[in-house]
Amino acid sequence: MKKLWIAICVMIALVIAAAAINFYMATPKELTINSGETIEVYTDEQMVLDVSADGLTDEDISKIEWTASNDCISIDDGVMTASYDGEHMEYNATVSASLHNGLKTWKGTAQVVVILKAEEIESGKMIKTPSGAQDSYMSITGSPSANMYLYFKCNTDASKDFSFILGSGKTEIVYVPCEEYTMYFAKGNQWYGAGEMFGPQTLCYKNDSTMKFTSTSYWTLKMYDLEGNSSSTAVPSNEFPR
């Protein structure tokens, strides 16, 4: 009878131990990301995500798996990069971290605010530079009421494409290859970079006729708000060359 009682006690102890282990495994420890504060990050900037938790080692940190609720956010080895979502001046997302190491489990989340980063307008600044010789040129004057981003797409050689910023009312001389181009232009106020252009309010257009540059001729262009001597067609942002 005594042996039976001992066996029952051992079985009960084993059941309790198994339940304790299961509870330990099923209940993750809290993983704190960046001190638990909301993270603010500008588009196209990298940010290192700091993590802390009880019992967490450097080796554990290197094994953390990261995910984000928005596809515009990528995390590689704890370094986060957020890109423009194509719609908003800023947007919210959640980043999650999880680690499973033997019987130990950690999980944590953090709120992220991604902010579209403004850049200074530098009229005449080349964003994309063409390859080869630049034996022709244009004189171009910007619209009096908007800044512009112009992209000249070469009809024969993509390496000859070029683009630049044109400030409101500014006149620039731009040297270009002797090629035939289709001109695209975007209008807006605050510049955010070649990918984001002027943010959600960007207006994009494609010139209806091509422009041919030679070593013996050049173009003089004036960008108007309404009527000009060349017609253009509005195009969606995703059809604007990058």
mmCIF file with all atom_site columns, C-alpha atoms in Angstrom, residues 71-155:
data_model
loop_
_atom_site.group_PDB
_atom_site.id
_atom_site.type_symbol
_atom_site.label_atom_id
_atom_site.label_alt_id
_atom_site.label_comp_id
_atom_site.label_asym_id
_atom_site.label_entity_id
_atom_site.label_seq_id
_atom_site.pdbx_PDB_ins_code
_atom_site.Cartn_x
_atom_site.Cartn_y
_atom_site.Cartn_z
_atom_site.occupancy
_atom_site.B_iso_or_equiv
_atom_site.pdbx_formal_charge
_atom_site.auth_seq_id
_atom_site.auth_comp_id
_atom_site.auth_asym_id
_atom_site.auth_atom_id
_atom_site.pdbx_PDB_model_num
ATOM 1  C CA . ASP A 1 71  ? 4.803  45.770 -46.371 1.00 0.00 ? 71  ASP A CA 1
ATOM 2  C CA . CYS A 1 72  ? 6.495  49.170 -46.730 1.00 0.00 ? 72  CYS A CA 1
ATOM 3  C CA . ILE A 1 73  ? 8.561  48.364 -43.625 1.00 0.00 ? 73  ILE A CA 1
ATOM 4  C CA . SER A 1 74  ? 11.460 45.933 -43.810 1.00 0.00 ? 74  SER A CA 1
ATOM 5  C CA . ILE A 1 75  ? 13.591 44.702 -40.897 1.00 0.00 ? 75  ILE A CA 1
ATOM 6  C CA . ASP A 1 76  ? 16.947 43.013 -41.473 1.00 0.00 ? 76  ASP A CA 1
ATOM 7  C CA . ASP A 1 77  ? 18.959 41.873 -38.438 1.00 0.00 ? 77  ASP A CA 1
ATOM 8  C CA . GLY A 1 78  ? 17.158 44.367 -36.244 1.00 0.00 ? 78  GLY A CA 1
ATOM 9  C CA . VAL A 1 79  ? 17.644 47.318 -38.609 1.00 0.00 ? 79  VAL A CA 1
ATOM 10 C CA . MET A 1 80  ? 14.356 48.839 -39.786 1.00 0.00 ? 80  MET A CA 1
ATOM 11 C CA . THR A 1 81  ? 13.816 50.747 -43.037 1.00 0.00 ? 81  THR A CA 1
ATOM 12 C CA . ALA A 1 82  ? 10.464 52.282 -43.968 1.00 0.00 ? 82  ALA A CA 1
ATOM 13 C CA . SER A 1 83  ? 9.472  53.454 -47.440 1.00 0.00 ? 83  SER A CA 1
ATOM 14 C CA . TYR A 1 84  ? 6.712  55.694 -48.767 1.00 0.00 ? 84  TYR A CA 1
ATOM 15 C CA . ASP A 1 85  ? 3.350  53.907 -49.045 1.00 0.00 ? 85  ASP A CA 1
ATOM 16 C CA . GLY A 1 86  ? 2.308  55.999 -52.041 1.00 0.00 ? 86  GLY A CA 1
ATOM 17 C CA . GLU A 1 87  ? -0.668 57.593 -50.290 1.00 0.00 ? 87  GLU A CA 1
ATOM 18 C CA . HIS A 1 88  ? 0.028  59.248 -46.948 1.00 0.00 ? 88  HIS A CA 1
ATOM 19 C CA . MET A 1 89  ? 2.269  61.938 -45.483 1.00 0.00 ? 89  MET A CA 1
ATOM 20 C CA . GLU A 1 90  ? 2.600  59.598 -42.519 1.00 0.00 ? 90  GLU A CA 1
ATOM 21 C CA . TYR A 1 91  ? 1.232  56.196 -41.592 1.00 0.00 ? 91  TYR A CA 1
ATOM 22 C CA . ASN A 1 92  ? 1.101  53.893 -38.564 1.00 0.00 ? 92  ASN A CA 1
ATOM 23 C CA . ALA A 1 93  ? 2.287  50.310 -38.300 1.00 0.00 ? 93  ALA A CA 1
ATOM 24 C CA . THR A 1 94  ? 3.207  47.658 -35.746 1.00 0.00 ? 94  THR A CA 1
ATOM 25 C CA . VAL A 1 95  ? 6.500  45.803 -35.594 1.00 0.00 ? 95  VAL A CA 1
ATOM 26 C CA . SER A 1 96  ? 6.655  42.460 -33.787 1.00 0.00 ? 96  SER A CA 1
ATOM 27 C CA . ALA A 1 97  ? 9.595  40.512 -32.386 1.00 0.00 ? 97  ALA A CA 1
ATOM 28 C CA . SER A 1 98  ? 9.589  36.871 -31.311 1.00 0.00 ? 98  SER A CA 1
ATOM 29 C CA . LEU A 1 99  ? 12.223 34.450 -30.090 1.00 0.00 ? 99  LEU A CA 1
ATOM 30 C CA . HIS A 1 100 ? 12.001 30.729 -29.361 1.00 0.00 ? 100 HIS A CA 1
ATOM 31 C CA . ASN A 1 101 ? 15.120 29.255 -27.791 1.00 0.00 ? 101 ASN A CA 1
ATOM 32 C CA . GLY A 1 102 ? 14.651 25.869 -26.171 1.00 0.00 ? 102 GLY A CA 1
ATOM 33 C CA . LEU A 1 103 ? 12.108 26.260 -23.380 1.00 0.00 ? 103 LEU A CA 1
ATOM 34 C CA . LYS A 1 104 ? 12.427 30.034 -23.440 1.00 0.00 ? 104 LYS A CA 1
ATOM 35 C CA . THR A 1 105 ? 10.062 32.245 -25.417 1.00 0.00 ? 105 THR A CA 1
ATOM 36 C CA . TRP A 1 106 ? 9.942  36.039 -25.762 1.00 0.00 ? 106 TRP A CA 1
ATOM 37 C CA . LYS A 1 107 ? 7.480  38.219 -27.644 1.00 0.00 ? 107 LYS A CA 1
ATOM 38 C CA . GLY A 1 108 ? 7.005  41.961 -28.017 1.00 0.00 ? 108 GLY A CA 1
ATOM 39 C CA . THR A 1 109 ? 5.483  44.656 -30.212 1.00 0.00 ? 109 THR A CA 1
ATOM 40 C CA . ALA A 1 110 ? 6.042  48.344 -30.838 1.00 0.00 ? 110 ALA A CA 1
ATOM 41 C CA . GLN A 1 111 ? 4.055  51.042 -32.589 1.00 0.00 ? 111 GLN A CA 1
ATOM 42 C CA . VAL A 1 112 ? 5.740  52.830 -35.475 1.00 0.00 ? 112 VAL A CA 1
ATOM 43 C CA . VAL A 1 113 ? 4.915  56.169 -37.107 1.00 0.00 ? 113 VAL A CA 1
ATOM 44 C CA . VAL A 1 114 ? 6.498  56.564 -40.549 1.00 0.00 ? 114 VAL A CA 1
ATOM 45 C CA . ILE A 1 115 ? 6.880  60.188 -41.660 1.00 0.00 ? 115 ILE A CA 1
ATOM 46 C CA . LEU A 1 116 ? 7.510  61.330 -45.218 1.00 0.00 ? 116 LEU A CA 1
ATOM 47 C CA . LYS A 1 117 ? 10.799 63.234 -45.091 1.00 0.00 ? 117 LYS A CA 1
ATOM 48 C CA . ALA A 1 118 ? 10.918 66.600 -46.834 1.00 0.00 ? 118 ALA A CA 1
ATOM 49 C CA . GLU A 1 119 ? 13.992 67.652 -48.784 1.00 0.00 ? 119 GLU A CA 1
ATOM 50 C CA . GLU A 1 120 ? 15.242 71.066 -49.810 1.00 0.00 ? 120 GLU A CA 1
ATOM 51 C CA . ILE A 1 121 ? 14.440 72.177 -53.359 1.00 0.00 ? 121 ILE A CA 1
ATOM 52 C CA . GLU A 1 122 ? 17.677 72.587 -55.343 1.00 0.00 ? 122 GLU A CA 1
ATOM 53 C CA . SER A 1 123 ? 16.665 73.901 -58.757 1.00 0.00 ? 123 SER A CA 1
ATOM 54 C CA . GLY A 1 124 ? 18.755 72.368 -61.526 1.00 0.00 ? 124 GLY A CA 1
ATOM 55 C CA . LYS A 1 125 ? 19.936 69.454 -59.391 1.00 0.00 ? 125 LYS A CA 1
ATOM 56 C CA . MET A 1 126 ? 20.352 66.304 -61.493 1.00 0.00 ? 126 MET A CA 1
ATOM 57 C CA . ILE A 1 127 ? 18.611 63.323 -59.932 1.00 0.00 ? 127 ILE A CA 1
ATOM 58 C CA . LYS A 1 128 ? 19.472 60.922 -62.742 1.00 0.00 ? 128 LYS A CA 1
ATOM 59 C CA . THR A 1 129 ? 22.533 61.644 -64.878 1.00 0.00 ? 129 THR A CA 1
ATOM 60 C CA . PRO A 1 130 ? 22.729 60.354 -68.479 1.00 0.00 ? 130 PRO A CA 1
ATOM 61 C CA . SER A 1 131 ? 25.617 58.257 -69.707 1.00 0.00 ? 131 SER A CA 1
ATOM 62 C CA . GLY A 1 132 ? 27.949 59.346 -72.524 1.00 0.00 ? 132 GLY A CA 1
ATOM 63 C CA . ALA A 1 133 ? 28.663 62.743 -74.023 1.00 0.00 ? 133 ALA A CA 1
ATOM 64 C CA . GLN A 1 134 ? 26.283 65.645 -73.446 1.00 0.00 ? 134 GLN A CA 1
ATOM 65 C CA . ASP A 1 135 ? 26.717 67.655 -76.654 1.00 0.00 ? 135 ASP A CA 1
ATOM 66 C CA . SER A 1 136 ? 23.357 69.427 -76.708 1.00 0.00 ? 136 SER A CA 1
ATOM 67 C CA . TYR A 1 137 ? 21.440 71.470 -74.174 1.00 0.00 ? 137 TYR A CA 1
ATOM 68 C CA . MET A 1 138 ? 18.162 73.093 -73.223 1.00 0.00 ? 138 MET A CA 1
ATOM 69 C CA . SER A 1 139 ? 17.155 76.304 -71.497 1.00 0.00 ? 139 SER A CA 1
ATOM 70 C CA . ILE A 1 140 ? 14.123 75.678 -69.308 1.00 0.00 ? 140 ILE A CA 1
ATOM 71 C CA . THR A 1 141 ? 12.050 78.002 -67.098 1.00 0.00 ? 141 THR A CA 1
ATOM 72 C CA . GLY A 1 142 ? 9.814  76.654 -64.364 1.00 0.00 ? 142 GLY A CA 1
ATOM 73 C CA . SER A 1 143 ? 6.150  77.266 -63.709 1.00 0.00 ? 143 SER A CA 1
ATOM 74 C CA . PRO A 1 144 ? 5.504  80.413 -61.636 1.00 0.00 ? 144 PRO A CA 1
ATOM 75 C CA . SER A 1 145 ? 3.255  78.576 -59.179 1.00 0.00 ? 145 SER A CA 1
ATOM 76 C CA . ALA A 1 146 ? 4.775  75.106 -58.652 1.00 0.00 ? 146 ALA A CA 1
ATOM 77 C CA . ASN A 1 147 ? 8.041  73.250 -58.341 1.00 0.00 ? 147 ASN A CA 1
ATOM 78 C CA . MET A 1 148 ? 8.659  70.523 -60.911 1.00 0.00 ? 148 MET A CA 1
ATOM 79 C CA . TYR A 1 149 ? 10.484 67.280 -61.377 1.00 0.00 ? 149 TYR A CA 1
ATOM 80 C CA . LEU A 1 150 ? 11.276 66.480 -65.016 1.00 0.00 ? 150 LEU A CA 1
ATOM 81 C CA . TYR A 1 151 ? 12.245 63.076 -66.363 1.00 0.00 ? 151 TYR A CA 1
ATOM 82 C CA . PHE A 1 152 ? 13.463 62.730 -69.967 1.00 0.00 ? 152 PHE A CA 1
ATOM 83 C CA . LYS A 1 153 ? 13.113 59.142 -71.145 1.00 0.00 ? 153 LYS A CA 1
ATOM 84 C CA . CYS A 1 154 ? 15.353 58.240 -74.073 1.00 0.00 ? 154 CYS A CA 1
ATOM 85 C CA . ASN A 1 155 ? 13.479 56.412 -76.814 1.00 0.00 ? 155 ASN A CA 1
#
